[in-house]
Short mmCIF file of C-alpha atoms in Angstrom, two decimals:
data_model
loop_
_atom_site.label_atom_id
_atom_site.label_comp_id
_atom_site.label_asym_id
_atom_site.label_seq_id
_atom_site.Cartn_x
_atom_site.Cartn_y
_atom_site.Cartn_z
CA UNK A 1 19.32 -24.15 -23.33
CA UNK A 2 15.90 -24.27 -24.56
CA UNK A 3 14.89 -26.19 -21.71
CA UNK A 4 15.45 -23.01 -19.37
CA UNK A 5 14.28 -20.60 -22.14
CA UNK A 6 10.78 -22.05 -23.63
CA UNK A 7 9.81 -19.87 -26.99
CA UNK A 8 13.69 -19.32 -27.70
CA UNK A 9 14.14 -19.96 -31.06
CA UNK A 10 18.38 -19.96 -31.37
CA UNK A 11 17.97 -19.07 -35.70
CA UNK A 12 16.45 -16.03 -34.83
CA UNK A 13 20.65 -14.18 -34.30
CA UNK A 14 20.53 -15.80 -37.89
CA UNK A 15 17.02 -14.25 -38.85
CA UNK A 16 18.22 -11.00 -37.11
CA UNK A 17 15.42 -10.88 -35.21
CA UNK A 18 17.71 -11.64 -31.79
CA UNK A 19 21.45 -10.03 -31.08
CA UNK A 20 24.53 -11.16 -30.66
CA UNK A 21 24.42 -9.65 -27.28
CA UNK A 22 21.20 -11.55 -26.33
CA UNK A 23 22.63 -14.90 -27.03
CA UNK A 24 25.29 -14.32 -24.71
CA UNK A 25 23.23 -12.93 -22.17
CA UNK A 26 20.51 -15.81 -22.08
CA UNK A 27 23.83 -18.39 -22.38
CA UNK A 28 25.70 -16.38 -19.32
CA UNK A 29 22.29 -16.57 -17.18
CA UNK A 30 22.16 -20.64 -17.75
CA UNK A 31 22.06 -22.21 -13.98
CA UNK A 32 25.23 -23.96 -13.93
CA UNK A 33 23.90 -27.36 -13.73
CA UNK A 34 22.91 -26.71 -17.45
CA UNK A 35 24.40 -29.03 -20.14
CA UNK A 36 25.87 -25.81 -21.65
CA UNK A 37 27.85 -24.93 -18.79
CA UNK A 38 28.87 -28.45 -17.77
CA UNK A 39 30.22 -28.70 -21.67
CA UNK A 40 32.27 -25.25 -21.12
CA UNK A 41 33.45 -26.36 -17.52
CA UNK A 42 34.48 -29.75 -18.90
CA UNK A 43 36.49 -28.12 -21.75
CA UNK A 44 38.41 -26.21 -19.38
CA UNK A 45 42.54 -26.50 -19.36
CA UNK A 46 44.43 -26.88 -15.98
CA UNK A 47 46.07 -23.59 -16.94
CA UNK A 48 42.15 -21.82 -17.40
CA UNK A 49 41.12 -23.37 -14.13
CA UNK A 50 44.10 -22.07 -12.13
CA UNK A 51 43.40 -18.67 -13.45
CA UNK A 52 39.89 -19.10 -12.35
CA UNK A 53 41.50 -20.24 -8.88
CA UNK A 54 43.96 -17.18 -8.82
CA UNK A 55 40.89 -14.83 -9.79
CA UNK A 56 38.75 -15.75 -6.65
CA UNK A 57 35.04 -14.71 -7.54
CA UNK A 58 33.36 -16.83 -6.12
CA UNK A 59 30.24 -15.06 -7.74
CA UNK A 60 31.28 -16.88 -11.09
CA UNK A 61 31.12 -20.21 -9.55
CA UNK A 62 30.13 -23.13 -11.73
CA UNK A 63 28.20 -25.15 -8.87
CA UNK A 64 24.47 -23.67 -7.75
CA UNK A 65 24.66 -23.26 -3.73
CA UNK A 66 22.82 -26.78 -3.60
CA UNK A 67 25.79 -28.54 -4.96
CA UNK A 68 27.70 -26.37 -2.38
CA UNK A 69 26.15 -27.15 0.44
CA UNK A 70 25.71 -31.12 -0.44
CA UNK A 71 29.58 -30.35 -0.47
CA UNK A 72 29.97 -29.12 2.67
CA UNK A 73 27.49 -31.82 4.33
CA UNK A 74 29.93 -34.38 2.40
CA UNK A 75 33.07 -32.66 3.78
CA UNK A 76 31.30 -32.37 7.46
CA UNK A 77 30.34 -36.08 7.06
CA UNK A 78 33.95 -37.66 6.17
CA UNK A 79 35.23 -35.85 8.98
CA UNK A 80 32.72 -37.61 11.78
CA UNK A 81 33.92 -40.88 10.03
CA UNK A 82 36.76 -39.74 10.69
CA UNK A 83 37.00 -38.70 14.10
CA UNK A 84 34.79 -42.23 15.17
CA UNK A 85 37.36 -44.08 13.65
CA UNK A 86 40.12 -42.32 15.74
CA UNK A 87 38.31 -42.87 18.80
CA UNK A 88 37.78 -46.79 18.28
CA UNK A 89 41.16 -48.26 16.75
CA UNK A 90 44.71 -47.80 18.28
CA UNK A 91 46.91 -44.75 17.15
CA UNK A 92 49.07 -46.94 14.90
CA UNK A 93 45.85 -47.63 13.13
CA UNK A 94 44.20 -44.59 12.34
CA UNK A 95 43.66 -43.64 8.98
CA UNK A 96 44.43 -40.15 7.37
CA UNK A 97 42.36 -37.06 7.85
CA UNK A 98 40.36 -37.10 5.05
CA UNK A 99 40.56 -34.45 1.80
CA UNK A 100 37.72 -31.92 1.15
CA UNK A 101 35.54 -32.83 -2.17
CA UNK A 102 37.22 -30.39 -4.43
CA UNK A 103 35.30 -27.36 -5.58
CA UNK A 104 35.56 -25.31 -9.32
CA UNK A 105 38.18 -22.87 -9.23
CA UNK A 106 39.32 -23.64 -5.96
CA UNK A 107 43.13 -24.92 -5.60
CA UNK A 108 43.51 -27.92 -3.77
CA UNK A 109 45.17 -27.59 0.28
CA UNK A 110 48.79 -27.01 0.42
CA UNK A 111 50.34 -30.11 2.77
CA UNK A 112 51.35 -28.54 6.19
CA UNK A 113 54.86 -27.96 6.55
CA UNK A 114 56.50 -30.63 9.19
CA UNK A 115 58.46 -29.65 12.01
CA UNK A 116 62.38 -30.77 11.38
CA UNK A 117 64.14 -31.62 14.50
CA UNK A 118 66.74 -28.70 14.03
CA UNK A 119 63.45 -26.57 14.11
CA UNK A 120 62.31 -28.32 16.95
CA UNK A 121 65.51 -27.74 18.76
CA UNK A 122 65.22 -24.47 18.34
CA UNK A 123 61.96 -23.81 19.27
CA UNK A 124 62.34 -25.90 22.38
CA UNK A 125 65.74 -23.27 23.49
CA UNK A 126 63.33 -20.25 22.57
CA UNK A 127 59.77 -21.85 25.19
CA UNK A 128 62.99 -22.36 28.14
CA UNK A 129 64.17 -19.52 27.18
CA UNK A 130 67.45 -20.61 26.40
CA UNK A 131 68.20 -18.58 23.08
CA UNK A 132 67.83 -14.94 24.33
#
């Protein structure tokens, strides 16, 4: 903290020269690459996370917008592997989509639901109009 905050001297909420509130203000202001936030972050339960998930404020993130966008130029980068790969090997061969990195508070992708052959039966009546 003190290397965002030159002059701060933490003893002075012990000296009573600084608040309560202060300290909490000045520790709630930290960039959240700071070692205090990556401590608080890294003490997190699965059951704190998900709540921060559920919330969705995405104004409380614990990643600046640099780490965000290195994200999304990771994310945008796996998925050109990706799609070169598809285009040079057979279709037997071709590996799976890749993941996003995962983000704070952010739940991972639910797995798309798969089309049953009863369902498919169905919706194949339903296009040839069939099941009126």
């Amino acid at each position: 903290m003190l290397r965002y905050y030159q002059g701060v001297d933490l003893l002075d909420v012990h000296r009573g020269e600084m608040s309560w509130r202060r300290l909490r203000v000045l520790i709630e202001h930290l960039p959240p690459e700071s070692a205090t936030w990556t401590a608080l972050r890294n003490g997190m339960s699965d059951e704190e996370i998900e709540e921060q998930a559920e919330k969705g404020e995405p104004e409380k993130g614990r990643w600046s917008q640099l780490e965000q966008l290195v994200a999304i130029v990771g994310d945008r980068l796996a998925r050109l592997e990706y799609t070169y790969t598809c285009a040079h090997v057979e279709k037997r061969q071709r590996p799976q989509a890749p993941e996003p990195l995962r983000r704070p508070g952010a739940k991972p992708p639910k797995p798309k639901p798969k089309l049953s052959d009863a369902s498919a039966e169905v919706l194949f009546k339903l296009i040839n109009g069939g099941a009126a």
